[in-house]
Amino acid sequence: MDKKIAVQVDDLTVAYNYKPVLWDIDLEIPEGVLMAIVGPNGAGKSTLIKSILGILKPIAGSVSIYGKPYDEQRKLVAYVPQKGSVDWDFPTTALDVVMMGTYGSLGWIKRPKQKEKKAALEALEKVGMLPFKNRQISQLSGGQQQRIFLARALVQNAAIYFMDEPFQGVDASTEIAIINILKALRKAGKTVIVVHHDLQTVPEYFDWVTFLNVKKIATGPVKDIFNDDNLTKTYGINYKVSIQE
Amino acid sequence: MNSAQIEIQLIASLVAIACAIPGTFLVLRKMAMISDAISHSILPGIVIGFFITHDLNSPLLILLAALTGIITVVLVEYIQKTGLVKEDTAIGLVFPALFSIGVILIAKNANDVHLDVDAVLLGELAFAPFDRLIISGTDFGPKSLWIISSILIITVVLLITFFKELKVSTFDKGLAASLGFSPAIMHYGLMSVSSVTTVGAFDAVGAILVVALMIAPAATAYLLTTDLKKMLLMAIGFGVLSAISGYWFAHWLDASIAGSITTMLGLIFLLVYLFAPSKGVIAVMYREKQQRTEVSLLTFLLHLKNHNEERERHVNHLQEHINWQKVRAKSVLDLALKNNMIEIDNNLVSLTKKGDAFTSKAIDYIITNEDAQIEDMKDDFFLFRG
């Protein structure tokens, strides 16, 4: 394969209280893919993303972004945490949350200026949330909150996007809006990595997939490896039966 | 007002401002109880510092005591991380242990230490003007005024410098970490400021009031605004208001200043809790009542839309059919009339064009949850304000 490797994970092991939740993960994510990470609850999907982003400290292994450690490549990476990970009663507006996406390129101490505000407004426009820019964030619906998070990642103008369950608790129209934006990102040559729960939509939404259950089960193009064999290995026996119920 | 009175009010106000700033972030981080822990567990630090310096206002004592505050936070986190007990339990274990060490140290050395437990818990603001900063014969005012001013200046400079970092790490730790703003640095920075402020305010207002001054103004402001900067300013305002009104309340009652300030903090919170325009208890009750009426209105309009038969649309029929009591049926009918959504002809109710359009739109919204198209209805109806 002559494609560039956007994210490389070597021998990554992560533990909570000495109990490994990720065992010896090796993973190469080529540039320009729209990849789903799938696996059962507790498989370590969010943990994998957080370890790549340096939010969690692994007990072994290393991660590189375009060949260099994450610390040196921060500005190439945008992150959308799970919607439930923040307090939506926080006293702030939609625009202000999106502005937070610009903080990374500003660095310590420097304040956002007109330029940052303009970028944030453009990102709000892209996700169809411009009319809500001054709305307090608790006054937004679940789908709107997720769009705000997406806009915050867009404003970072990164090369690689990590998203933790962006489709959780959103309505159908928001799901379509989000996936269209993700596909547009891929078209623009960006790499997008999404923790995903709904297996039915994997072939439709993604072109790359990683099966994860504490260990890496498989990774590759959806058309080659998204099959019963890997699903069964990841989710346990009789997987096919349960999905048809 | 004599100069001692002015000095006391000035000290109380500066303490209130210095407390409100870290307090706002503690409230937003759901860490209000940690300030209680810090305010108690700095006691051994103060006592040991006093043994060494023999001066309650020495900077060394403040640093030592603030260090005990940080140790408290570290211990709480360490115990919590073992996963054996939850955070509130860990707090409940750590601070009484440290506080009691302080109490024993005071009791064992009662002859050498001019500290007593009452003063530690409640402080004695009235005595603050007596301990003065005198340099080569010139009186520069009360020492505690200088201490709290220095702490306040440091706090304000840190707040302005790191406002953006504090905001993002408070709202979204994960994002802050991924952007390179270490949440640990912000956390311990905030804890250090809280500890130093607590020690600086401790002598003047005591352990219990420090907690009240950190938490109550921020909690009050939280009910009134949806903007972090305004919340900070309001918290400061409520703190100062309580400090000054509390002083005069104490003056009038001839009672403890610290106790009176705390009472004022509680009263102001209570008033805002009841009467805040959108989050207050009364506003919430009113909104719920309006929403009930609006749901009834919508039910009624939908009923009209679905039925063309005359007997279904007769005024008197509504009570029997939709099963509403007379009063409610009347108030819904009135509301619909007032908004030109229905017309009544010969006691037969029918939808107007406006009513028909409104009903379709509202039902569409309830089914699809598509927010954008009902934006214009939000001003008139609580139901659509989410």
XYZ file of C-alpha atoms in Angstrom:
631
model
C 0.000 0.000 0.000
C 1.517 3.317 -1.006
C -0.965 5.404 0.954
C 0.380 7.478 3.827
C -0.295 6.254 7.347
C -2.204 8.895 9.297
C -2.298 7.142 12.654
C -0.027 4.367 13.805
C -0.567 2.494 17.069
C 2.090 0.023 18.255
C 1.705 -2.522 21.053
C -0.697 -0.304 22.955
C -1.858 -1.621 26.318
C -4.088 0.455 28.579
C -5.300 -0.493 32.039
C -7.715 0.906 34.584
C -6.594 -0.034 38.069
C -4.188 -2.624 36.669
C -6.935 -4.347 34.704
C -6.146 -4.123 30.990
C -8.979 -2.738 28.891
C -6.864 -2.723 25.744
C -4.366 -5.487 25.125
C -1.426 -5.052 22.812
C -3.144 -3.110 20.027
C -1.352 -2.696 16.709
C -3.234 -0.499 14.285
C -2.477 1.436 11.138
C -5.034 3.913 9.881
C -4.331 5.051 6.320
C -4.832 8.670 5.348
C -8.200 9.610 3.881
C -10.392 6.813 5.242
C -13.730 7.168 7.002
C -13.332 4.486 9.623
C -15.714 2.965 12.159
C -14.454 1.407 15.364
C -16.970 -1.234 16.397
C -17.149 -3.627 19.306
C -19.336 -4.552 22.285
C -19.727 -2.395 25.398
C -16.523 -2.352 27.390
C -14.459 -3.301 24.345
C -12.239 -0.261 24.853
C -13.380 1.787 21.854
C -13.422 5.155 23.655
C -10.310 4.158 25.565
C -8.468 3.588 22.290
C -9.336 7.084 21.058
C -8.487 8.703 24.372
C -5.132 6.926 24.482
C -4.272 8.052 20.959
C -5.109 11.633 22.002
C -2.986 11.465 25.140
C -5.991 11.894 27.446
C -5.259 8.501 28.999
C -1.769 7.227 29.722
C -1.095 3.750 28.341
C 1.012 1.348 30.412
C 2.815 0.211 27.275
C 3.097 0.981 23.611
C 3.250 4.079 21.470
C 1.166 6.176 19.124
C 2.247 8.339 16.248
C 0.384 10.813 14.079
C 1.986 11.103 10.629
C 5.138 9.580 12.058
C 5.513 11.868 15.068
C 4.276 11.749 18.677
C 0.841 13.232 19.360
C 2.259 16.107 21.420
C 4.009 17.482 18.343
C 1.027 16.955 16.047
C -1.823 18.283 18.184
C -2.871 20.839 15.613
C -3.481 18.122 13.039
C -6.060 16.434 15.235
C -9.626 17.308 16.261
C -11.647 15.436 18.857
C -15.385 15.139 19.456
C -15.967 13.592 22.900
C -19.161 11.769 23.823
C -21.987 14.241 24.227
C -22.696 12.934 27.710
C -19.170 13.726 28.904
C -19.899 17.413 29.515
C -22.356 19.381 31.613
C -24.776 21.041 29.197
C -26.032 23.332 31.973
C -22.683 25.127 31.842
C -23.271 28.882 31.460
C -22.225 29.382 27.865
C -23.630 29.759 24.347
C -23.442 27.629 21.214
C -21.030 30.090 19.585
C -18.765 30.078 22.629
C -18.538 26.280 22.647
C -17.559 26.285 18.969
C -14.958 28.978 19.696
C -13.299 26.527 22.082
C -12.215 24.625 18.987
C -9.896 27.522 18.148
C -8.152 27.447 21.544
C -5.721 24.746 20.432
C -4.208 26.817 17.630
C -4.117 29.874 19.904
C -2.119 28.086 22.568
C -1.811 29.241 26.168
C -2.919 32.721 27.288
C -3.761 34.218 23.856
C -7.398 35.205 23.484
C -9.692 34.443 20.548
C -10.187 37.474 18.281
C -12.374 38.378 15.301
C -10.623 35.844 13.088
C -11.490 32.991 15.461
C -15.049 34.230 15.801
C -15.465 34.312 12.047
C -14.176 30.738 11.755
C -16.602 29.630 14.474
C -19.543 31.278 12.718
C -18.606 29.548 9.472
C -18.469 26.193 11.229
C -21.900 26.841 12.766
C -23.208 27.627 9.305
C -21.827 24.325 7.951
C -23.747 22.288 10.521
C -26.899 24.380 10.063
C -26.747 25.898 13.538
C -26.096 29.551 12.743
C -29.582 30.708 13.871
C -28.847 29.216 17.291
C -25.470 30.845 17.866
C -26.522 32.809 20.935
C -28.662 30.066 22.447
C -27.625 28.787 25.856
C -26.439 25.232 25.284
C -28.949 23.595 27.646
C -31.694 25.071 25.465
C -30.581 22.970 22.507
C -31.952 19.546 21.594
C -29.679 16.475 21.744
C -29.170 16.559 17.992
C -28.339 20.254 18.047
C -25.825 19.734 20.836
C -24.109 17.075 18.759
C -23.993 19.469 15.791
C -22.368 22.068 18.006
C -19.707 19.532 18.979
C -19.159 18.714 15.318
C -18.833 22.427 14.477
C -16.270 22.760 17.259
C -14.197 20.015 15.621
C -14.617 21.549 12.151
C -13.292 24.890 13.346
C -10.052 23.164 14.322
C -9.487 22.571 10.612
C -7.576 19.380 11.361
C -6.287 16.563 9.183
C -7.585 13.793 11.433
C -10.935 13.774 13.240
C -11.725 11.467 16.151
C -15.379 11.191 17.141
C -16.785 9.280 20.074
C -20.302 8.085 19.222
C -21.479 11.173 17.340
C -24.771 9.475 16.457
C -25.804 8.681 19.988
C -29.208 10.095 20.891
C -29.613 12.213 17.767
C -32.668 12.320 15.507
C -32.621 10.878 12.000
C -32.167 14.224 10.240
C -29.157 15.123 12.390
C -27.653 11.685 11.731
C -27.928 12.282 7.994
C -26.527 15.803 8.339
C -23.566 14.523 10.349
C -22.734 11.660 8.014
C -22.870 14.029 5.039
C -20.346 16.281 6.724
C -18.116 13.305 7.550
C -18.260 12.155 3.942
C -17.392 15.678 2.796
C -14.387 15.619 5.139
C -13.189 12.354 3.612
C -13.648 13.812 0.147
C -11.416 16.699 1.202
C -8.713 14.144 2.042
C -9.217 14.147 5.800
C -9.071 11.028 7.929
C -12.135 10.438 10.104
C -12.288 7.870 12.899
C -15.653 7.236 14.533
C -16.639 5.061 17.488
C -19.847 3.574 16.173
C -22.624 1.441 17.634
C -25.102 0.805 14.882
C -23.702 -2.120 12.894
C -26.494 -1.939 10.307
C -25.221 1.380 8.976
C -21.500 0.494 8.832
C -21.442 -0.549 5.142
C -23.484 2.495 4.133
C -21.537 5.125 6.101
C -17.936 3.918 6.258
C -15.248 2.609 3.941
C -12.898 1.314 6.634
C -13.599 -0.582 9.832
C -11.780 -1.805 12.932
C -13.224 -4.575 15.060
C -12.204 -4.216 18.669
C -12.830 -6.234 21.781
C -10.015 -5.572 24.249
C -7.791 -6.953 21.513
C -7.883 -5.899 17.899
C -9.888 -8.445 15.946
C -9.488 -7.039 12.443
C -8.974 -3.814 10.540
C -9.349 -3.025 6.860
C -11.741 -2.001 4.085
C -15.403 -2.548 4.932
C -16.022 -4.474 1.702
C -13.285 -6.991 2.542
C -13.627 -7.596 6.255
C -17.137 -6.590 7.349
C -18.451 -10.156 7.510
C -20.102 -12.656 9.820
C -16.816 -14.217 10.721
C -15.365 -11.003 12.178
C -18.675 -9.972 13.743
C -18.871 -13.305 15.519
C -15.266 -13.077 16.680
C -15.931 -9.599 18.072
C -19.378 -9.961 19.582
C -19.375 -13.665 20.454
C -21.149 -16.694 19.094
C -24.561 -16.483 17.405
C -24.068 -12.849 16.655
C -26.029 -13.128 13.429
C -29.064 -14.503 15.205
C -29.207 -11.668 17.672
C -28.985 -8.932 15.078
C -31.996 -10.333 13.240
C -34.239 -10.214 16.269
C -18.784 55.500 60.236
C -15.445 55.430 61.955
C -12.272 54.208 60.321
C -12.406 50.773 62.003
C -15.884 50.229 60.567
C -14.726 51.171 57.092
C -11.726 48.886 57.414
C -13.860 45.947 58.492
C -16.250 46.411 55.597
C -13.365 46.780 53.192
C -11.721 43.585 54.436
C -15.021 41.697 54.314
C -15.697 42.897 50.756
C -12.227 42.003 49.488
C -12.499 38.576 51.115
C -15.874 38.140 49.405
C -14.408 39.003 45.997
C -11.357 36.790 46.487
C -13.641 33.885 47.450
C -16.247 34.379 44.717
C -13.735 33.940 41.889
C -12.445 30.431 42.673
C -15.885 29.654 44.126
C -17.555 30.141 40.733
C -15.304 27.513 39.183
C -15.709 25.145 42.137
C -19.492 25.323 41.740
C -19.289 24.725 37.981
C -16.920 21.799 38.556
C -19.321 20.342 41.130
C -16.557 20.575 43.712
C -18.282 22.739 46.303
C -17.544 20.253 49.069
C -13.809 20.348 48.424
C -13.773 23.956 49.637
C -15.308 22.763 52.900
C -12.575 20.159 53.172
C -9.818 22.676 52.435
C -11.153 25.242 54.889
C -11.029 22.740 57.735
C -7.892 20.832 56.935
C -5.671 23.906 56.665
C -5.957 24.183 60.448
C -2.903 22.006 61.250
C -0.973 24.028 58.658
C -1.951 27.241 60.404
C -1.037 25.887 63.838
C 2.333 24.513 62.757
C 3.006 27.699 60.821
C 2.168 29.692 63.927
C 4.633 27.653 66.032
C 7.350 28.537 63.566
C 6.531 32.172 62.822
C 4.507 33.312 65.862
C 2.614 35.539 63.470
C -0.812 34.691 62.101
C -0.254 37.040 59.174
C 3.126 35.761 58.071
C 3.398 34.788 54.391
C 5.207 31.604 55.436
C 2.229 30.578 57.540
C -0.074 31.220 54.592
C 2.077 29.074 52.306
C 2.323 26.260 54.865
C -1.411 26.276 55.436
C -2.152 26.412 51.701
C 0.128 23.413 51.308
C -2.048 21.478 53.766
C -4.989 22.447 51.554
C -3.286 20.931 48.510
C -2.381 17.820 50.529
C -6.089 17.461 51.330
C -6.996 17.498 47.647
C -4.250 14.991 46.809
C -5.288 12.667 49.653
C -8.953 12.827 48.659
C -8.068 11.980 45.069
C -5.725 9.192 46.131
C -8.334 7.513 48.327
C -10.958 7.958 45.634
C -8.702 6.423 42.975
C -8.431 3.153 44.877
C -12.064 2.700 43.870
C -12.947 1.490 47.363
C -14.908 4.594 48.382
C -16.642 7.410 46.495
C -15.443 11.024 46.400
C -17.819 12.389 49.046
C -16.769 9.616 51.419
C -13.114 10.333 50.739
C -13.675 14.027 51.559
C -15.504 13.020 54.728
C -12.550 10.868 55.754
C -9.722 13.282 55.034
C -10.706 16.654 56.404
C -11.919 15.661 59.889
C -8.655 13.744 60.316
C -6.531 16.777 59.447
C -8.798 19.202 61.299
C -8.625 17.114 64.477
C -4.842 17.091 64.302
C -5.082 20.895 64.331
C -7.508 20.886 67.249
C -5.256 18.594 69.304
C -2.201 20.721 68.504
C -4.027 23.837 69.722
C -5.243 22.125 72.889
C -1.804 20.676 73.724
C -0.119 24.039 73.312
C -2.857 26.315 74.564
C -0.389 28.348 76.590
C 1.826 29.238 73.652
C -0.771 29.642 70.933
C -3.162 32.538 70.836
C -5.653 30.575 68.833
C -8.889 29.066 69.966
C -11.237 26.765 68.148
C -14.146 29.242 68.193
C -12.085 31.864 66.440
C -10.968 29.279 63.905
C -14.514 28.246 63.052
C -16.132 31.675 63.025
C -13.249 34.090 62.723
C -13.339 37.489 64.354
C -13.574 40.252 61.827
C -14.177 42.807 64.578
C -10.592 42.366 65.801
C -8.993 42.677 62.351
C -8.393 46.462 62.586
C -6.341 45.980 65.784
C -3.542 44.015 64.144
C -1.862 46.721 62.126
C 0.995 46.854 59.693
C 3.472 49.313 61.144
C 6.731 49.942 59.297
C 9.254 52.188 61.072
C 6.539 53.897 62.997
C 4.140 54.545 60.131
C 0.706 52.881 60.261
C -0.193 51.261 56.936
C -3.574 49.890 58.045
C -4.673 46.428 59.158
C -2.404 43.527 58.197
C -5.298 41.384 57.029
C -6.264 44.096 54.556
C -2.819 43.830 52.980
C -2.911 40.061 52.927
C -6.298 39.755 51.308
C -5.471 42.522 48.810
C -2.324 40.690 47.727
C -4.214 37.416 47.360
C -6.996 39.141 45.439
C -4.568 40.778 43.005
C -2.868 37.431 42.316
C -6.252 35.748 41.847
C -7.506 38.395 39.430
C -4.302 38.336 37.375
C -4.464 34.524 37.149
C -8.161 34.656 36.247
C -7.638 37.147 33.436
C -4.553 35.375 32.114
C -5.985 31.860 32.139
C -9.696 32.571 31.678
C -9.899 30.677 28.398
C -8.000 27.671 29.780
C -10.092 27.603 32.945
C -13.285 27.754 30.940
C -12.439 24.957 28.531
C -11.027 22.630 31.184
C -14.079 23.204 33.377
C -16.565 22.632 30.569
C -14.851 19.808 28.714
C -11.854 18.106 30.293
C -11.403 15.731 27.368
C -11.213 18.525 24.812
C -8.876 20.548 27.037
C -6.521 17.581 27.301
C -6.577 16.919 23.568
C -5.826 20.603 22.860
C -2.825 20.467 25.168
C -4.251 22.400 28.135
C -3.474 19.902 30.857
C -6.605 19.570 33.005
C -4.351 18.475 35.885
C -2.451 21.781 35.809
C -5.707 23.768 35.761
C -7.152 21.597 38.530
C -4.202 21.993 40.867
C -3.878 25.655 39.938
C -7.481 26.235 40.977
C -6.960 24.174 44.132
C -3.881 26.215 45.026
C -5.720 29.503 44.556
C -8.651 28.171 46.596
C -6.298 27.082 49.377
C -4.379 30.351 49.509
C -7.619 32.357 49.444
C -9.058 30.199 52.202
C -6.027 30.745 54.422
C -6.003 34.465 53.713
C -9.683 34.783 54.536
C -9.589 32.326 57.422
C -8.260 34.684 60.041
C -10.890 37.275 59.215
C -13.987 35.175 58.685
C -13.265 31.646 59.910
C -13.569 28.220 58.348
C -17.331 28.098 57.976
C -17.848 31.508 56.418
C -15.066 30.918 53.912
C -17.082 28.042 52.497
C -20.249 30.137 52.425
C -18.456 33.008 50.661
C -17.039 30.657 48.040
C -20.192 28.721 47.276
C -23.288 30.835 48.008
C -22.569 33.834 45.728
C -21.621 31.531 42.843
C -24.686 29.352 43.362
C -26.878 32.462 43.436
C -25.336 33.863 40.253
C -25.727 30.474 38.559
C -29.498 30.818 38.846
C -29.505 34.188 37.117
C -27.274 33.979 34.091
C -26.169 31.798 31.218
C -22.875 33.582 30.665
C -19.717 32.657 32.521
C -18.329 36.223 32.706
C -21.624 37.569 34.002
C -21.769 34.722 36.487
C -18.355 35.750 37.853
C -19.352 39.411 38.086
C -22.676 38.610 39.730
C -21.026 36.254 42.228
C -18.631 39.062 43.146
C -21.558 41.470 43.473
C -23.550 39.151 45.723
C -20.458 38.506 47.847
C -19.820 42.213 48.412
C -23.502 42.931 48.997
C -23.659 40.212 51.666
C -20.419 41.395 53.256
C -21.608 44.971 53.688
C -25.235 44.269 54.554
C -24.055 41.514 56.892
C -21.763 43.919 58.683
C -24.594 46.373 59.357
C -26.955 43.578 60.310
C -24.403 42.468 62.922
C -23.951 46.055 64.039
C -27.697 46.396 64.536
C -28.057 43.039 66.316
C -24.764 43.419 68.175
C -23.927 39.894 67.002
C -21.131 38.037 65.187
C -20.164 39.678 61.898
C -19.259 36.368 60.295
C -22.594 34.847 61.286
C -24.500 37.850 59.963
C -22.694 37.837 56.631
C -23.464 34.139 56.251
C -27.115 34.837 57.061
C -27.217 37.495 54.349
C -25.657 35.079 51.839
C -28.386 32.589 52.685
C -31.162 35.166 52.439
C -30.001 36.460 49.080
C -29.758 32.922 47.751
C -33.257 32.169 49.010
C -34.716 35.255 47.326
C -33.057 34.456 44.010
C -33.986 30.773 44.320
C -37.632 31.789 44.629
C -37.811 34.716 42.231
C -35.131 34.191 39.558
C -36.759 34.972 36.201
C -36.163 31.658 34.443
C -34.644 29.158 36.880
C -36.468 30.308 40.047
C -39.018 28.078 41.743
C -41.927 30.402 40.996
C -40.950 30.870 37.352
C -40.647 27.114 36.923
C -44.070 26.539 38.490
C -45.616 29.190 36.276
C -43.979 27.715 33.213
C -45.233 24.233 34.022
C -48.756 25.508 34.482
C -48.592 27.371 31.171
C -47.262 24.285 29.457
C -50.148 22.208 30.785
C -52.617 24.728 29.421
C -50.816 24.809 26.096
C -50.874 21.033 25.812
C -54.615 21.189 26.474
C -54.977 23.859 23.824
C -53.159 21.746 21.309
C -55.273 18.696 22.193
C -58.366 20.785 21.721
C -57.261 22.232 18.389
C -56.309 18.794 17.147
C -59.710 17.505 18.150
C -61.347 20.242 16.104
C -59.119 19.482 13.150
C -59.999 15.809 13.251
C -63.757 16.203 13.615
C -66.140 17.870 11.243
C -69.290 16.487 12.874
C -71.320 19.175 14.584
C -71.916 17.229 17.769
C -68.166 16.874 18.311
C -67.651 20.619 18.031
C -70.377 21.918 20.321
C -69.143 24.104 23.176
C -70.863 22.064 25.835
C -69.741 18.832 24.339
C -66.106 19.578 25.106
C -66.496 18.931 28.781
C -68.090 15.541 28.338
C -65.986 14.485 25.453
C -62.413 15.479 26.105
C -63.185 14.940 29.755
C -62.162 18.332 31.049
C -63.542 20.144 33.981
C -65.521 23.277 33.362
C -62.862 25.739 34.423
C -60.152 24.152 32.357
C -62.360 23.865 29.299
C -63.183 27.536 29.637
C -59.582 28.676 30.057
C -58.516 26.666 27.017
C -61.400 28.049 25.004
C -60.475 31.579 26.040
C -56.817 31.089 25.176
C -57.708 29.795 21.725
C -60.089 32.701 21.142
C -57.571 35.229 22.318
C -55.040 33.921 19.798
C -57.630 33.951 16.981
C -57.277 30.239 16.537
C -60.949 29.384 16.728
C -64.273 31.020 16.021
C -67.540 30.235 17.776
C -70.701 30.414 15.787
C -73.978 29.337 17.375
C -72.040 27.476 20.073
C -70.234 25.516 17.386
C -66.459 25.781 17.500
C -64.344 25.709 14.370
C -60.699 26.374 13.562
C -59.701 29.598 11.892
C -57.084 29.532 9.147
C -54.461 30.594 11.672
C -55.564 27.882 14.097
C -55.440 25.274 11.380
C -51.945 26.248 10.281
C -50.742 26.400 13.869
C -52.085 22.944 14.634
C -50.439 21.332 11.612
C -47.140 22.986 12.414
C -47.203 22.055 16.083
C -48.113 18.434 15.420
C -45.447 18.242 12.768
C -42.914 19.529 15.276
C -43.949 17.093 17.983
C -43.606 14.184 15.566
C -40.367 15.169 13.834
C -38.725 17.230 16.566
C -37.427 19.518 13.815
C -36.640 22.601 15.758
C -35.942 25.173 13.074
C -39.481 25.581 11.754
C -41.100 26.467 15.065
C -38.592 29.152 16.062
C -41.196 31.910 15.632
C -43.626 30.090 17.931
C -41.195 30.106 20.840
C -41.932 33.653 21.824
C -45.629 32.993 22.305
C -45.625 29.485 23.713
C -43.634 27.930 26.528
C -44.286 24.513 25.067
C -41.826 25.070 22.262
C -39.013 26.502 24.305
C -37.580 23.058 24.988
